[in-house]
Coordinates of C-alpha atoms in Angstrom, one line a residue:
M1 CA 5.9 57.2 3.4
F2 CA 2.7 56.5 1.8
S3 CA 2.7 52.9 2.8
K4 CA 3.9 53.4 6.6
K5 CA 0.7 55.6 6.2
I6 CA -1.6 52.8 5.3
K7 CA 0.0 50.4 7.5
L8 CA -0.8 52.7 10.4
K9 CA -4.6 53.1 9.0
L10 CA -4.8 49.4 9.0
D11 CA -3.5 49.0 12.4
A12 CA -5.9 51.1 13.6
D13 CA -8.8 49.6 11.7
S14 CA -7.6 46.4 13.1
V15 CA -7.7 47.8 16.8
L16 CA -11.2 49.3 16.0
K17 CA -12.4 46.4 14.7
D18 CA -10.8 44.5 17.9
K19 CA -13.1 47.1 20.0
L20 CA -16.3 47.0 18.1
S21 CA -16.0 42.8 18.4
K22 CA -15.7 43.4 22.1
I23 CA -18.6 45.2 22.5
Q24 CA -20.9 43.3 20.4
N25 CA -19.7 40.0 22.1
I26 CA -20.8 42.2 25.4
T27 CA -24.1 43.4 23.9
M28 CA -25.0 39.7 22.6
Q29 CA -24.2 38.3 25.8
Q30 CA -26.9 41.2 27.3
L31 CA -29.7 39.6 24.8
L32 CA -29.0 36.5 26.2
L33 CA -29.5 37.3 29.7
N34 CA -32.6 39.5 29.0
K35 CA -30.7 42.5 29.9
L36 CA -31.6 44.7 27.0
N37 CA -34.6 47.1 27.0
D38 CA -36.4 46.9 23.6
T39 CA -34.5 50.3 21.5
E40 CA -31.4 48.6 22.5
K41 CA -32.2 45.3 21.3
N42 CA -33.7 46.6 18.2
E43 CA -30.6 48.7 17.5
F44 CA -28.2 45.6 18.1
L45 CA -30.4 43.4 15.8
A46 CA -30.3 46.1 13.1
N47 CA -26.8 45.5 13.1
Y48 CA -27.1 42.7 11.6
H49 CA -30.1 43.3 9.4
L50 CA -32.7 41.8 11.6
S51 CA -35.9 42.7 13.4
G52 CA -37.1 42.0 16.5
E53 CA -39.7 40.3 14.8
V54 CA -37.1 37.8 13.9
I55 CA -37.8 35.9 17.4
H56 CA -41.2 34.7 16.3
S57 CA -39.4 32.3 13.4
G58 CA -37.8 30.5 16.4
V59 CA -34.6 31.0 18.0
T60 CA -32.7 27.9 19.6
V61 CA -29.3 28.5 21.6
I62 CA -26.6 26.0 20.9
A63 CA -23.3 26.1 22.9
C64 CA -20.4 24.4 21.1
N65 CA -18.3 23.3 24.0
R66 CA -14.5 22.9 24.0
L67 CA -13.7 24.4 20.8
K68 CA -9.9 24.7 20.0
N69 CA -10.6 26.5 16.8
F70 CA -13.0 29.3 16.6
D71 CA -12.3 30.8 13.3
K72 CA -14.1 27.3 11.0
I73 CA -17.2 27.7 13.1
L74 CA -17.5 31.3 12.6
D75 CA -16.9 31.1 9.3
F76 CA -19.7 28.5 8.6
C77 CA -22.3 30.6 10.6
R78 CA -21.8 33.5 8.7
Q79 CA -22.2 31.4 5.4
Q80 CA -25.5 30.3 7.0
H81 CA -26.5 34.0 8.2
Q82 CA -26.2 32.9 11.5
S83 CA -24.3 36.2 12.9
L84 CA -26.0 36.3 16.8
L85 CA -22.6 34.9 18.5
Y86 CA -21.3 34.8 22.1
T87 CA -17.8 33.7 22.8
N88 CA -16.8 32.7 26.4
E89 CA -13.7 31.3 27.1
D90 CA -13.8 27.9 24.8
T91 CA -17.3 27.8 24.1
L92 CA -19.2 29.7 21.2
F93 CA -23.0 30.2 21.8
I94 CA -25.1 30.7 18.6
A95 CA -28.7 32.0 19.1
F96 CA -29.7 29.7 16.1
I97 CA -32.6 31.3 13.9
G98 CA -35.0 28.9 12.1
N99 CA -37.4 26.2 12.4
T100 CA -36.9 22.5 13.9
G101 CA -35.7 21.1 10.3
S102 CA -33.2 24.1 9.5
L103 CA -31.9 23.3 13.3
I104 CA -31.5 19.9 12.9
K105 CA -29.6 20.4 9.4
F106 CA -27.0 22.8 11.2
M107 CA -26.3 20.7 13.9
R108 CA -25.7 17.6 11.6
D109 CA -23.7 19.9 9.2
L110 CA -21.5 21.0 12.3
E111 CA -20.7 17.3 12.9
T112 CA -20.2 16.0 9.5
E113 CA -18.3 18.8 8.5
Q114 CA -16.0 17.6 11.6
Y115 CA -16.3 21.5 13.2
I116 CA -17.3 19.1 16.5
T117 CA -14.6 16.8 16.8
G118 CA -12.5 15.2 19.6
E119 CA -13.5 16.8 23.0
S120 CA -15.6 19.4 21.4
Y121 CA -19.4 18.6 21.6
I122 CA -22.7 20.6 21.1
T123 CA -25.6 21.1 23.9
V124 CA -28.9 22.7 23.0
G125 CA -31.2 24.9 24.7
S126 CA -35.3 24.9 23.8
M127 CA -36.6 26.8 20.9
V128 CA -38.3 30.0 22.1
K129 CA -40.6 32.3 20.2
D130 CA -40.4 35.4 22.6
W131 CA -36.8 37.4 23.5
D132 CA -38.0 37.4 27.2
S133 CA -37.6 33.6 27.2
L134 CA -34.5 33.5 25.0
T135 CA -32.4 33.4 28.6
D136 CA -33.9 30.2 29.4
S137 CA -32.7 28.5 26.4
F138 CA -29.1 30.1 27.0
E139 CA -29.2 28.7 30.5
Q140 CA -30.4 25.0 29.7
S141 CA -27.4 24.7 26.9
K142 CA -24.9 25.6 29.7
K143 CA -26.6 23.7 32.5
L144 CA -26.4 20.7 29.7
G145 CA -22.8 21.4 29.1
S146 CA -22.2 20.7 33.3
L147 CA -24.4 17.1 32.5
Y148 CA -21.9 16.3 29.8
K149 CA -19.0 17.2 31.7
F150 CA -19.8 14.9 34.9
Y151 CA -20.5 12.1 31.8
T152 CA -16.9 12.4 30.5
R153 CA -15.5 11.6 34.2
K154 CA -17.1 8.0 34.0
D155 CA -16.6 4.9 31.7
N156 CA -14.3 6.8 28.9
F157 CA -17.3 8.6 27.6
L158 CA -15.5 10.2 24.6
S159 CA -14.9 6.8 22.6
N160 CA -18.2 4.9 23.5
Q161 CA -21.8 4.3 22.4
T162 CA -22.9 6.9 25.0
R163 CA -21.1 10.0 23.2
M164 CA -22.6 9.3 20.1
D165 CA -26.5 8.7 21.4
W166 CA -25.7 12.1 23.3
L167 CA -24.8 13.7 20.6
N168 CA -27.7 12.6 18.0
Q169 CA -29.8 13.5 21.0
A170 CA -28.5 17.2 20.7
T171 CA -30.2 17.6 17.3
V172 CA -33.7 16.8 19.2
P173 CA -35.5 19.9 20.1
K174 CA -35.7 20.4 23.9
F175 CA -38.9 21.0 25.6
T176 CA -39.4 24.4 27.3
L177 CA -39.2 24.4 31.1
S178 CA -40.9 27.5 31.8
K179 CA -44.2 26.2 32.8
I180 CA -42.9 23.9 35.3
R181 CA -40.2 26.3 36.5
N182 CA -43.0 28.9 37.2
S183 CA -45.2 26.5 39.3
L184 CA -42.1 25.2 41.1
N185 CA -41.1 28.8 42.1
E186 CA -44.9 29.5 43.2
N187 CA -44.6 26.4 45.4
D188 CA -47.4 25.0 43.3
Y189 CA -46.3 21.7 43.6
E190 CA -49.0 19.7 42.5
D191 CA -49.1 21.6 39.4
S192 CA -45.5 20.8 39.1
I193 CA -46.5 16.9 39.2
A194 CA -49.2 17.6 36.6
I195 CA -46.5 19.6 34.1
L196 CA -43.9 16.7 34.7
K197 CA -46.3 13.7 34.1
K198 CA -47.5 15.5 30.6
I199 CA -44.0 16.1 29.6
F200 CA -42.8 12.7 30.2
S201 CA -46.4 11.2 28.6
E202 CA -45.0 13.1 25.4
F203 CA -41.6 11.2 25.7
S204 CA -43.9 8.1 25.7
K205 CA -46.1 9.1 22.7
N206 CA -42.7 10.0 20.8
A207 CA -40.9 6.8 21.8
I208 CA -37.8 9.5 23.4
N209 CA -34.6 7.7 23.7
P210 CA -33.5 7.5 27.2
S211 CA -30.5 9.1 26.7
Y212 CA -32.7 12.4 25.5
A213 CA -34.9 11.8 28.7
R214 CA -32.1 11.3 31.1
Q215 CA -30.5 15.3 29.6
M216 CA -34.4 16.9 30.3
A217 CA -34.6 15.0 33.7
F218 CA -31.5 16.8 34.6
L219 CA -32.7 20.0 33.7
I220 CA -35.8 19.3 35.6
F221 CA -34.0 18.2 38.6
L222 CA -31.9 21.5 38.6
E223 CA -35.2 23.7 39.0
I224 CA -36.5 21.2 41.6
Q225 CA -33.2 21.4 43.8
K226 CA -33.5 24.9 43.9
N227 CA -36.0 24.6 46.3
M228 CA -34.0 21.8 48.5
D229 CA -31.2 22.2 50.7
L230 CA -29.1 19.3 49.4
S231 CA -25.7 18.1 50.4
D232 CA -22.9 17.7 47.9
Q233 CA -23.3 14.1 48.3
M234 CA -26.6 14.2 48.1
Y235 CA -26.7 16.0 44.7
Q236 CA -24.1 13.6 43.1
E237 CA -26.2 10.6 44.2
I238 CA -29.0 12.0 42.4
V239 CA -27.1 12.9 39.2
V240 CA -25.8 9.3 39.5
R241 CA -29.2 8.0 39.7
I242 CA -30.5 10.3 36.7
N243 CA -27.3 9.0 34.4
K244 CA -28.0 5.0 35.3
S245 CA -32.2 5.2 34.8
S246 CA -32.7 3.3 31.7
S247 CA -36.3 4.5 31.3
W248 CA -37.9 7.9 31.0
Q249 CA -40.6 5.7 33.7
K250 CA -37.7 5.6 36.3
L251 CA -36.7 9.3 35.7
E252 CA -40.4 10.1 36.0
D253 CA -40.7 8.1 39.2
L254 CA -37.2 9.9 40.8
L255 CA -38.5 13.6 40.0
I256 CA -42.0 12.8 41.6
T257 CA -40.6 11.4 44.7
M258 CA -38.7 14.9 45.2
I259 CA -41.4 17.0 44.3
D260 CA -43.7 15.0 46.8
D261 CA -40.4 15.6 49.7
L262 CA -41.2 19.4 48.7
I263 CA -45.2 19.2 49.1
E264 CA -44.4 17.7 52.6
M265 CA -42.1 20.4 53.6
R266 CA -44.5 23.1 52.2
D267 CA -47.2 21.7 54.2
K268 CA -45.4 22.1 57.7
S269 CA -46.6 25.0 59.5
E270 CA -44.4 28.1 59.3
F271 CA -43.5 27.5 56.0
V272 CA -40.8 29.4 54.4
S273 CA -39.4 28.4 51.2
L274 CA -35.6 28.1 50.9
N275 CA -35.0 31.1 48.8
V276 CA -37.0 33.2 51.2
Q277 CA -34.8 31.5 53.7
K278 CA -31.6 32.7 52.1
T279 CA -32.7 36.4 51.6
I280 CA -33.3 36.6 54.9
E281 CA -30.0 34.9 55.7
I282 CA -28.6 37.7 54.0
V283 CA -30.1 40.6 55.7
D284 CA -29.2 39.1 59.2
R285 CA -25.5 39.1 57.9
E286 CA -25.3 42.0 55.5
Y287 CA -28.0 44.6 57.0
Q288 CA -25.3 47.2 57.5
D289 CA -24.4 46.9 53.7
D290 CA -25.9 48.8 50.6
I291 CA -28.2 45.7 49.8
N292 CA -31.3 45.5 48.4
L293 CA -33.8 43.1 46.7
S294 CA -32.3 43.2 43.2
L295 CA -29.0 42.8 44.3
I296 CA -30.2 39.4 46.6
S297 CA -32.3 38.1 43.5
E298 CA -29.0 38.3 41.3
R299 CA -27.0 36.6 43.7
L300 CA -30.1 33.8 44.3
Q301 CA -30.6 33.5 40.3
L302 CA -34.1 35.0 40.7
N303 CA -36.3 37.2 38.7
T304 CA -36.5 40.2 41.5
N305 CA -40.1 40.8 40.8
Y306 CA -40.8 37.0 41.4
L307 CA -38.5 37.2 44.8
G308 CA -40.6 40.2 46.1
Q309 CA -43.6 38.7 45.0
L310 CA -42.8 35.2 47.0
F311 CA -41.2 37.4 49.9
K312 CA -44.1 39.2 50.7
K313 CA -46.2 36.1 50.2
E314 CA -44.4 34.3 52.8
I315 CA -43.4 37.1 55.2
G316 CA -46.7 39.1 54.9
E317 CA -44.5 42.3 54.2
S318 CA -42.7 43.7 51.3
F319 CA -38.8 43.2 51.3
A320 CA -38.0 47.0 51.7
S321 CA -40.4 47.0 54.7
Y322 CA -38.7 43.9 56.6
L323 CA -35.3 45.6 55.8
N324 CA -36.3 49.0 57.2
H325 CA -37.7 47.3 60.5
Y326 CA -34.6 45.1 60.7
R327 CA -32.3 48.0 60.7
I328 CA -34.3 50.0 63.0
C329 CA -34.6 47.3 65.2
K330 CA -30.8 47.0 65.3
A331 CA -30.4 51.1 66.0
K332 CA -32.5 50.7 69.0
E333 CA -30.1 48.2 70.4
L334 CA -27.1 50.7 69.8
L335 CA -29.2 53.8 70.6
G336 CA -28.8 52.4 74.2
D337 CA -25.1 53.4 74.2
S338 CA -24.6 56.8 74.5
R339 CA -21.0 57.3 73.5
M340 CA -22.5 56.5 69.7
S341 CA -23.4 59.6 67.8
I342 CA -27.0 59.1 65.9
A343 CA -25.5 59.7 62.7
D344 CA -22.9 56.8 63.5
V345 CA -25.9 54.6 64.6
A346 CA -27.7 55.5 61.2
L347 CA -24.0 54.4 59.0
A348 CA -23.6 51.3 61.6
V349 CA -27.1 50.2 60.6
G350 CA -27.0 50.5 56.6
Y351 CA -28.5 53.9 56.4
V352 CA -25.8 56.5 54.0
N353 CA -28.6 59.2 54.5
T354 CA -29.0 60.2 58.0
G355 CA -32.3 62.3 57.2
Y356 CA -33.9 58.8 55.6
F357 CA -32.6 57.2 58.9
F358 CA -34.6 60.0 61.1
K359 CA -37.5 59.4 58.9
N360 CA -37.8 55.7 59.0
F361 CA -36.8 55.7 62.7
R362 CA -39.9 58.0 63.6
K363 CA -42.0 56.1 61.1
I364 CA -41.7 52.9 62.8
S365 CA -41.1 53.5 66.4
G366 CA -43.5 57.1 66.7
L367 CA -40.1 58.5 68.3
S368 CA -37.0 60.6 66.8
P369 CA -33.6 58.5 67.4
K370 CA -33.1 61.6 70.0
E371 CA -36.5 61.0 71.9
F372 CA -36.0 57.0 71.9
R373 CA -32.7 57.1 73.0
Q374 CA -33.8 59.7 76.0
Q375 CA -36.5 57.1 76.8
S376 CA -34.6 54.4 76.9
H377 CA -32.3 56.0 79.6
E378 CA -34.8 57.1 81.7
M379 CA -36.1 53.5 81.7
S380 CA -32.8 52.4 82.7
N381 CA -32.2 54.4 85.9

């Protein structure tokens, strides 16, 4: 009887531990995506006896991809006092705390201890020193995983020198791409070129291996192509060109040519960026649904404040104002049909709250929906 009670307690403890592990994994994902507020962040870090100030030591997201056995690496991370871990399918993400030297040693130990073997491989984001930028490092590590997968489809990658060069370059800390990303987002392409040249100048000064330069060029390309409407074929062709470039100079020339194309597009009259075009298209298709700028920015993988500012800059009014005007315009078309009640018209154009619909309609048109309908009928008779 006594042993049975102990077993039940152990089983219950195991279930609780499993649930806590899942909660911790979800919370760690939220930290990597910068979705925790300061209180939630500090509470989560306190579980590992860490403070928010630990970020100033430098944090780098390492992705251990295609793992078959997590246990050994998890044990190794615990031994190294690296507790900020997130697992997703066959990938372990490590938010490594420490300077460049300790980062390089940690990754080399992963390889020499044969925790990374066979089809497993490491990808590394940039080192960051503020929590807001942690998501950039996380995204870099994931995007480089995509580039690696592209390589593995070519020339028996896993058994040749390319793999060794690639894995060795994983130990080189990445340049942060936040500056060039911001300038591209603001359509300041001249500044983007200046930043790009500075990055490649650093490659030249430090005699950077072309393998590493290709990794960084791929990440920069991903930022540039967000503002372009590339076909799948064109996308693949550029990735192949990046892969085959034998020097950092050829990579720089390729990327500058792409930005020059963006400058030409921007300088055309009535220029509207691709992200704003996509936002307008979503409104056109889905104005009847419960849409807002936050949902749209998430779908476009953009910061909500940035998209809002960009939209207002290019369209001349806020997104909320544009959506309201669009819906009221559609409502006017429907009000010409006397068979629809005004409440049904409100629902049909995306207003769940009829009172809010009335308020917006009068504000925009100067008439109530009923007055507008009457006026329309009088004009048509």
